[in-house]
mmCIF file of C-alpha atoms and ligand atoms in Angstrom:
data_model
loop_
_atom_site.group_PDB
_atom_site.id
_atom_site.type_symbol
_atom_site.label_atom_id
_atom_site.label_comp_id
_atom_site.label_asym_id
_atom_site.label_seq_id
_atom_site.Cartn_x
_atom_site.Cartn_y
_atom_site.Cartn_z
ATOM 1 C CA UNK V 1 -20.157 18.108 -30.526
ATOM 2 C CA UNK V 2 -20.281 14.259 -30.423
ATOM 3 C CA UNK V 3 -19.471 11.621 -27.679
ATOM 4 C CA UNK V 4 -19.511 8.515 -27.053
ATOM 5 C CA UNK V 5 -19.552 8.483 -22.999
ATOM 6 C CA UNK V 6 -20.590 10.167 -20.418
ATOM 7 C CA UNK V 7 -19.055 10.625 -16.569
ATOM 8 C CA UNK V 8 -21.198 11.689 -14.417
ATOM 9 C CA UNK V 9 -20.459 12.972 -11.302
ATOM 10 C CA UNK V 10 -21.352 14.874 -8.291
ATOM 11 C CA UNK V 11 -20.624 15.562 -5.033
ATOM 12 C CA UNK V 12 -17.498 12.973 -6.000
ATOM 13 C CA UNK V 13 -14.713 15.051 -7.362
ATOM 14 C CA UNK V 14 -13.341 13.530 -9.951
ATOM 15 C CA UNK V 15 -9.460 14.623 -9.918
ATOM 16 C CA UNK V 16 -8.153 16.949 -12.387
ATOM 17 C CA UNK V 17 -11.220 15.728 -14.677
ATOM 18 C CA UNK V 18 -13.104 18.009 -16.152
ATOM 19 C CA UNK V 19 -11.217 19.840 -19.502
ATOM 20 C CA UNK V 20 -13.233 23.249 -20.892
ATOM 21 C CA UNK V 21 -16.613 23.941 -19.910
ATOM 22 C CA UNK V 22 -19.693 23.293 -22.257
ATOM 23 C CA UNK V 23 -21.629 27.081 -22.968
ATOM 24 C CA UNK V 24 -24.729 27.827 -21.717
ATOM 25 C CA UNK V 25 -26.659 28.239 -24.595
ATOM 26 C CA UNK V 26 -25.320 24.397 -25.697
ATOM 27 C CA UNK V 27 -26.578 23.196 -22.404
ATOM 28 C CA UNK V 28 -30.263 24.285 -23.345
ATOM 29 C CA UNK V 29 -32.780 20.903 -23.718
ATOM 30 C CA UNK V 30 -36.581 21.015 -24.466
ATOM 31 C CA UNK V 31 -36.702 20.429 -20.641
ATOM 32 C CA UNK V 32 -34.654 22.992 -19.376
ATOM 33 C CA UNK V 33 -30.947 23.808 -19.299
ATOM 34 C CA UNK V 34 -28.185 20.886 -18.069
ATOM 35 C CA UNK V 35 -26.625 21.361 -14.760
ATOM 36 C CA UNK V 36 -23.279 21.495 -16.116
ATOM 37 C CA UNK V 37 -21.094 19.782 -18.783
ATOM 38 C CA UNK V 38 -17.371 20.207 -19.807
ATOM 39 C CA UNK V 39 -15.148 18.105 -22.315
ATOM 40 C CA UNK V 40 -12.975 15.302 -20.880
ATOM 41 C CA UNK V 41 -9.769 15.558 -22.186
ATOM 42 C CA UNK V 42 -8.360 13.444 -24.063
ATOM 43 C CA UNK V 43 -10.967 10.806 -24.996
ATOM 44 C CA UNK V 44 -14.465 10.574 -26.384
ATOM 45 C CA UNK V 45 -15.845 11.531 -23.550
ATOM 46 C CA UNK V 46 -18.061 14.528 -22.062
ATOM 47 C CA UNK V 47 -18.705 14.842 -18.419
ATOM 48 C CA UNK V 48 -22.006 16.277 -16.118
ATOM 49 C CA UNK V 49 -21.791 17.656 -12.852
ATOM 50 C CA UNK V 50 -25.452 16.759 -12.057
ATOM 51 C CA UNK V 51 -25.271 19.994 -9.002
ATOM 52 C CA UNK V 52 -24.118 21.822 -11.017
ATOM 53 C CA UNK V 53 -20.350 23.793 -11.616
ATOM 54 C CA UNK V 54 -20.560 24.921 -7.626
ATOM 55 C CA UNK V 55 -23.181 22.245 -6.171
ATOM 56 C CA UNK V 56 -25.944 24.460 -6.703
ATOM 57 C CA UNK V 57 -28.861 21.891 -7.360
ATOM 58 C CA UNK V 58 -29.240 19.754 -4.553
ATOM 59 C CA UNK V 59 -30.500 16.292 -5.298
ATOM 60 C CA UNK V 60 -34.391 17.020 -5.437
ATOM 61 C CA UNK V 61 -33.584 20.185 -7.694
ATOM 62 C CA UNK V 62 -31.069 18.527 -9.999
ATOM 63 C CA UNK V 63 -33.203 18.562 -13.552
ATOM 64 C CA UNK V 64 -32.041 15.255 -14.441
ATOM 65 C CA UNK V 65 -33.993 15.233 -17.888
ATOM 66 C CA UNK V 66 -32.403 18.216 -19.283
ATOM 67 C CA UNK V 67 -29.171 16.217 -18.044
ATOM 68 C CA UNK V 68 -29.996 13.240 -19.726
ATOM 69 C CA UNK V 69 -31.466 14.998 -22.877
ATOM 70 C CA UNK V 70 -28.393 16.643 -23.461
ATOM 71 C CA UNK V 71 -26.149 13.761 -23.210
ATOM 72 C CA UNK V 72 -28.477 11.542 -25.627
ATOM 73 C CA UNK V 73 -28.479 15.014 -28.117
ATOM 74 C CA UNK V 74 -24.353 14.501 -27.547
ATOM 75 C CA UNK V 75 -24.639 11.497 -28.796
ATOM 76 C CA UNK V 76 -23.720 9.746 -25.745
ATOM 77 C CA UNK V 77 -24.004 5.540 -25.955
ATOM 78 C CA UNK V 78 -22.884 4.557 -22.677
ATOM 79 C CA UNK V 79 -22.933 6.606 -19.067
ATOM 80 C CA UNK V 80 -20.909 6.010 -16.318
ATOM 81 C CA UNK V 81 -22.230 7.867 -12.861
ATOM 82 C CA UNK V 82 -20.612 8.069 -9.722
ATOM 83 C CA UNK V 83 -22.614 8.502 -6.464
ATOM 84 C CA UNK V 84 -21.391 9.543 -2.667
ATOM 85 C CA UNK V 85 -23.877 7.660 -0.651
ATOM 86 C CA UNK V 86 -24.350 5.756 3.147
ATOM 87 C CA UNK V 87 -23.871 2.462 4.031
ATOM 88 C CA UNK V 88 -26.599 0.694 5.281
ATOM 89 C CA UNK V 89 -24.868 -2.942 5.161
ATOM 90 C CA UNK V 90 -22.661 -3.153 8.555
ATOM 91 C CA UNK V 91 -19.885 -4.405 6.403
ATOM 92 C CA UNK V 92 -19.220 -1.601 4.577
ATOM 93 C CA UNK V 93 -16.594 0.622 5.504
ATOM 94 C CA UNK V 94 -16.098 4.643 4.574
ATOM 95 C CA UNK V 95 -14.253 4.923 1.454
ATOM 96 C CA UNK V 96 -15.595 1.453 0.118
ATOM 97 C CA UNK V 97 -16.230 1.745 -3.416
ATOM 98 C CA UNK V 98 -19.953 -0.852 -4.827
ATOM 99 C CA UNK V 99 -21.205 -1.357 -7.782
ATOM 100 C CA UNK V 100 -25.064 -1.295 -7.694
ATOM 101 C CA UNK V 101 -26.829 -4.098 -9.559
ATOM 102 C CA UNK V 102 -29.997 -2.780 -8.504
ATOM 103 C CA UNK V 103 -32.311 -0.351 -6.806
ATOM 104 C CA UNK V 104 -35.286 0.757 -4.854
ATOM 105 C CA UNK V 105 -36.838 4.299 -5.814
ATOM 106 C CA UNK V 106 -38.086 6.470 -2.267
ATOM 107 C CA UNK V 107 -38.006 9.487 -4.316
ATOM 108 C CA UNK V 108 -41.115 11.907 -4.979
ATOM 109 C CA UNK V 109 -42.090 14.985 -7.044
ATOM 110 C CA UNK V 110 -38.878 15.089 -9.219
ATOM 111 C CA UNK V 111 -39.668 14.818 -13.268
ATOM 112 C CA UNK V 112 -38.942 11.088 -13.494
ATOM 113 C CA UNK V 113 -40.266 10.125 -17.578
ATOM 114 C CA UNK V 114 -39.989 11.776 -21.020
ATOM 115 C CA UNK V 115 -42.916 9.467 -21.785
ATOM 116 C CA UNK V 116 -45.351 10.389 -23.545
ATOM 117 C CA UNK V 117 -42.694 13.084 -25.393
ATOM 118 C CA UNK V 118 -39.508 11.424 -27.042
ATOM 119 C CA UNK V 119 -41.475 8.736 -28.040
ATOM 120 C CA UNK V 120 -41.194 6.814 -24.706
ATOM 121 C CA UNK V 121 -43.940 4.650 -23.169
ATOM 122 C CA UNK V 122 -43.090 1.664 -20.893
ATOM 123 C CA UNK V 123 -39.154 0.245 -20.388
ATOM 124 C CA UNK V 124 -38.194 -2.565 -19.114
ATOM 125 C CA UNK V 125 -36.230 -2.044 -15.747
ATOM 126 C CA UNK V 126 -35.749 -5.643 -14.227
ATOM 127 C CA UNK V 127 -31.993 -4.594 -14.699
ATOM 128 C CA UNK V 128 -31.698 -0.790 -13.796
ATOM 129 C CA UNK V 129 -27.690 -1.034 -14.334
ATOM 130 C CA UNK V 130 -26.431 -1.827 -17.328
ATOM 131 C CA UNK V 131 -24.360 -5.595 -17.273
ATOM 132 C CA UNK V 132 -22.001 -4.318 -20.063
ATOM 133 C CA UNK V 133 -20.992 -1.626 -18.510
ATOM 134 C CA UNK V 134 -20.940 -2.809 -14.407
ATOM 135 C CA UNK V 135 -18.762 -5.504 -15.826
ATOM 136 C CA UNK V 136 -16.221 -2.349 -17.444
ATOM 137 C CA UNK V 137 -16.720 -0.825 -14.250
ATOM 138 C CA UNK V 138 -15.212 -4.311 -12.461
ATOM 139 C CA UNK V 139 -12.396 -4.735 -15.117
ATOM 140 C CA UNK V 140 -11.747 -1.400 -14.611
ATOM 141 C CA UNK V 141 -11.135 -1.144 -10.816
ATOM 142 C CA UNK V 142 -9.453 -4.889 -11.497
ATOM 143 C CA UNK V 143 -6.619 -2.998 -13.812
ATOM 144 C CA UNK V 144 -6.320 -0.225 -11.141
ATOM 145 C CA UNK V 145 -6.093 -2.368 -8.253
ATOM 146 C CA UNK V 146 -9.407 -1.317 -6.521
ATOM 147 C CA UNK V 147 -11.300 -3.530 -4.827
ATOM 148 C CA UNK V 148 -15.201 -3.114 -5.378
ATOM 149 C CA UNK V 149 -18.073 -4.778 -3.599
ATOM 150 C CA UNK V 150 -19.321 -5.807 -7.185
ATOM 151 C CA UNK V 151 -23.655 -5.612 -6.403
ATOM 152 C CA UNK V 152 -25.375 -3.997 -3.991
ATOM 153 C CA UNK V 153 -29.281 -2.459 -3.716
ATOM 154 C CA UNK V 154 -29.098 1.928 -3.882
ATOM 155 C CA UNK V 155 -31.944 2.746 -2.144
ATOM 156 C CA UNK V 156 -32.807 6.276 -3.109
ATOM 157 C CA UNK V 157 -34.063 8.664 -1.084
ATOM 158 C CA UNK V 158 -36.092 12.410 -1.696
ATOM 159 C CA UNK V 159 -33.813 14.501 0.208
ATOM 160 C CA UNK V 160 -32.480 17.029 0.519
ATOM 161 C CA UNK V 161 -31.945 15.993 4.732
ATOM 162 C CA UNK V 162 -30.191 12.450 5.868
ATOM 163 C CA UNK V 163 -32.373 9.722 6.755
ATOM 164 C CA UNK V 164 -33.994 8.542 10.486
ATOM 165 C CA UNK V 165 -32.336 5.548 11.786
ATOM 166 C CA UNK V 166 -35.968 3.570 11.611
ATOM 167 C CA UNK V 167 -36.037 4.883 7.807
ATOM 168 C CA UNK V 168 -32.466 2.825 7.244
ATOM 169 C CA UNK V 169 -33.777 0.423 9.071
ATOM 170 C CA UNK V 170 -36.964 0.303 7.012
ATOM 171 C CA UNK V 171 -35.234 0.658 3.913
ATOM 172 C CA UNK V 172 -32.759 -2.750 5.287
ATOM 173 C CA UNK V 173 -35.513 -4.409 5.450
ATOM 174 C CA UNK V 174 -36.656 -3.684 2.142
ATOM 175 C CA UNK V 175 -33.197 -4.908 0.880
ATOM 176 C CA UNK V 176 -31.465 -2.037 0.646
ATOM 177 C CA UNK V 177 -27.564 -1.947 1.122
ATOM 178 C CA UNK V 178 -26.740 1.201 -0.195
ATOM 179 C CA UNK V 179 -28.647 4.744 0.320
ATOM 180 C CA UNK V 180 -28.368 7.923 -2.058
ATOM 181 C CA UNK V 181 -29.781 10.544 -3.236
ATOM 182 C CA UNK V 182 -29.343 10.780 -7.186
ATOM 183 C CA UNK V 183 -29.776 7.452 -9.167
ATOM 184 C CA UNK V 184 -33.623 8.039 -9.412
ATOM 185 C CA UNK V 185 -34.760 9.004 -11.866
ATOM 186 C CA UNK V 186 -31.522 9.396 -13.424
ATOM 187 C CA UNK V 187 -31.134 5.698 -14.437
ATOM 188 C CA UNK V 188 -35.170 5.275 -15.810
ATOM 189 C CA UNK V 189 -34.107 8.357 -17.977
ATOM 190 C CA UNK V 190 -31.158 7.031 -19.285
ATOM 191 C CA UNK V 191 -32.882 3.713 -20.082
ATOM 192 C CA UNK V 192 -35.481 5.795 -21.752
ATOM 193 C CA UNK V 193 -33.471 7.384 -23.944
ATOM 194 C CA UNK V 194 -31.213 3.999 -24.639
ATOM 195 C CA UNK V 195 -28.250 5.125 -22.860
ATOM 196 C CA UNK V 196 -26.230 2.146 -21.495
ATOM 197 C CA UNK V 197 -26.160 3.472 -17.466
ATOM 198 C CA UNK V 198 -24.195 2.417 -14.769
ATOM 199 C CA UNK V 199 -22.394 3.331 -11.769
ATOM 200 C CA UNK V 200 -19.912 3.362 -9.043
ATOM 201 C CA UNK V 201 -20.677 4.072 -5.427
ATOM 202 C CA UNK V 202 -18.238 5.448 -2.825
ATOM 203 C CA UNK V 203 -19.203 5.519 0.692
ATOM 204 C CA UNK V 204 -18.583 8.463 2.580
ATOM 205 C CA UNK V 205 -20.664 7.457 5.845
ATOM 206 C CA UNK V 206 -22.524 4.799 7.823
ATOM 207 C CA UNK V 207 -25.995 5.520 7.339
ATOM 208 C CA UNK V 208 -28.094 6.628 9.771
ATOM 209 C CA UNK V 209 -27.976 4.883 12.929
ATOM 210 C CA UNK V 210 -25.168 2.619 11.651
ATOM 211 C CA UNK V 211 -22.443 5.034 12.609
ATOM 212 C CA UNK V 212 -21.648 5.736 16.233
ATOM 213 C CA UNK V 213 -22.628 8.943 16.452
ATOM 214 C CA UNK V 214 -24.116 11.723 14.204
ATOM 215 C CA UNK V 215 -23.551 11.972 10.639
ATOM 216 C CA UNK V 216 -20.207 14.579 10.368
ATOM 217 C CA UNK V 217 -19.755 16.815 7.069
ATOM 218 C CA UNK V 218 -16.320 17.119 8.481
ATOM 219 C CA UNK V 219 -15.708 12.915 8.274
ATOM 220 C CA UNK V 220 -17.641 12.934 5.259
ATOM 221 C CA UNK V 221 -15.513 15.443 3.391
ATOM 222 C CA UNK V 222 -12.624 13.704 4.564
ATOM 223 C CA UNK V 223 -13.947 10.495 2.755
ATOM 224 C CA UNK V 224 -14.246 12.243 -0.531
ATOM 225 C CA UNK V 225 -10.928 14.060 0.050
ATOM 226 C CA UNK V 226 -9.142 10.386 0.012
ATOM 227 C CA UNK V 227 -11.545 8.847 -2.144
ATOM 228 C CA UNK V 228 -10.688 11.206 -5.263
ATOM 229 C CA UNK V 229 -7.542 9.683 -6.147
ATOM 230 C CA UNK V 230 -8.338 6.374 -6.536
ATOM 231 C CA UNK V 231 -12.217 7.247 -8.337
ATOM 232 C CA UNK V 232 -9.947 8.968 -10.994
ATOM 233 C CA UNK V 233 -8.031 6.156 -11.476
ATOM 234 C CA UNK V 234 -10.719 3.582 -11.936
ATOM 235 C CA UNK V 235 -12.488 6.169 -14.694
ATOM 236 C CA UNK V 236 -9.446 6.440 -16.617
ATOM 237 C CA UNK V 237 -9.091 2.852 -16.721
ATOM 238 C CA UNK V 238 -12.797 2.755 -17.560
ATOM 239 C CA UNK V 239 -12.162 5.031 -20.240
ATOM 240 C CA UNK V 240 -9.034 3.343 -21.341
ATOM 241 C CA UNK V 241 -10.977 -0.219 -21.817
ATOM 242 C CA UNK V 242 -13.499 1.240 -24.386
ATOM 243 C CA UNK V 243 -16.877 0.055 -25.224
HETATM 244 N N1 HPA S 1 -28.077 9.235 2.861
HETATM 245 C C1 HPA S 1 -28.477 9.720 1.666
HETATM 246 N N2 HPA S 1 -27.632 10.184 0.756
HETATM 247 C C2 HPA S 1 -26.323 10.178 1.049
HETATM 248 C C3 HPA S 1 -25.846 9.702 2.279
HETATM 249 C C4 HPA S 1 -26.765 9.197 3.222
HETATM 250 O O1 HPA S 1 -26.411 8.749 4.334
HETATM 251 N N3 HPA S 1 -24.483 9.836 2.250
HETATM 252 C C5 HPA S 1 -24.182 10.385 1.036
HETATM 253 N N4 HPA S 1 -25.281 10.586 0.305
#
C-alpha cells in the first residue's frame, strides 16, 4: 500500500471522494491508530479524515501523529489538507476559499513533535506551507475557475468552543486573517517527517464578532453544503496536475 499524496480533509466534505476504506489494523502507528483513511480512486492518492469516518475526534482529540505516521509509512511525498475555518479579515466572505502562507500556533496540550523518536530534532518552519505545493494548489483552482485569496495567516486555536470576539480581535492584531482549529500541529508533523504540506481554506463563517450576530451551525452547514462542489473540483485538478 503505496502513495504518493495525501488529501486531507475534515469537517469539508470532499464530494463523492473517498473510494474503499483503509482496515483498522492498517491504520495502527507506534502512536496510536489513524483517524481514518480510504483509497482515492483513481489516482495515487490516499485520503484522511482527520475526525474521523463520523467526526468523532474533535480538533483537540484528533491524534494527528498517528495521522501523519501513517501517511509517511504510505509513502506519502506531498499532502494536501483542507480546513473549514472563520474569517477574521472583514473582506472575506462565507464560502471564500485562501491559501495560507503562514501561521500562528494558540494551541495547547495536543502531541505536537515525534522528536526525539523518528529521528527528529529541530525543523526549520520560517515557511510552514509548502511553496511547491500552494503554487499546485493556485494552478489548480486557476484550471477550475476558482478564485482563491492566494496567502493568508491561520491562526489556530485549542478548541473545541468558538473564539471571544476580544480573542479575534487579539489574534488580528497578532496578524492573523484566518482562524481554525486543525493545522497545528498537523503541519510541524508533516515537516517532521518531510512531507511536502499544504492547504486550502474555505470559510464557513465570520469569526467571532465579525459576523452580525452569533455564530449559526445552521449558516455554517449551509457554507459547506455549497462549498463541496467546487473543493472537489479544485482537488481533482490538483490531482490531475501531478507533482
Ligand atoms: N473558529 C475556529 N475554528 C473554526 C471556525 C471559527 O470561527 N470556523 C470553522 N472552524
Amino acid at each position: 500500500m503505496t502513495y504518493r499524496t495525501a488529501i486531507i480533509g475534515g469537517t469539508m466534505r470532499l464530494a463523492g471522494s473517498p473510494g474503499k476504506a483503509v482496515g483498522a489494523e492498517e491504520l495502527a502507528t507506534p502512536f496510536g491508530r489513524a483517524s481514518h483513511a480510504a483509497e482515492y480512486p483513481g489516482a495515487d492518492t490516499i485520503f484522511v479524515n482527520r475526525h474521523g469516518a463520523g467526526g468523532e475526534f474533535l480538533a483537540h482529540r484528533v491524534n494527528y501523529r498517528a495521522n501523519m505516521h501513517f501517511l509517511k509509512r504510505c509513502g506519502v511525498r506531498e499532502a494536501l489538507a483542507v480546513f473549514a475555518v472563520g474569517g477574521i479579515d472583514r473582506t472575506l466572505a462565507d464560502g471564500d476559499f485562501a491559501i495560507p502562507h503562514d501561521l500562528i500556533d494558540y494551541t495547547w496540550g495536543r502531541e505536537h513533535t515525534f522528536a526525539p523518536e523518528e529521528g527528529v530534532r529541530h525543523i526549520e518552519f520560517g515557511e510552514p506551507f509548502d511553496a511547491s505545493v500552494r503554487a499546485r494548489i493556485r494552478q489548480a483552482a486557476g484550471r477550475a475557475g476558482i478564485a482563491v485569496r492566494d496567502g493568508g495567516v491561520y491562526g489556530v486555536t485549542q478548541g473545541p468552543r468558538l473564539e471571544t470576539p476580544a480573542e479575534i480581535d487579539r489574534m488580528e492584531r497578532d496578524g492573523c486573517t484566518l482562524v481554525g482549529m486543525t493545522a497545528m500541529p498537523e503541519a510541524a508533523l508533516a515537516r517532521e517527517l518531510g512531507i511536502a504540506y499544504a492547504g486550502v481554506c474555505v470559510v464557513v463563517n465570520p469569526a467571532a464578532g465579525r459576523g452580525t450576530g452569533a455564530i449559526d451551525g445552521a449558516d455554517i452547514r449551509g457554507v459547506i453544503a455549497r462549498s463541496e462542489e467546487p473543493l472537489a473540483r479544485l482537488v481533482a485538478e490538483f490531482l490531475e496536475g501531478g507533482g
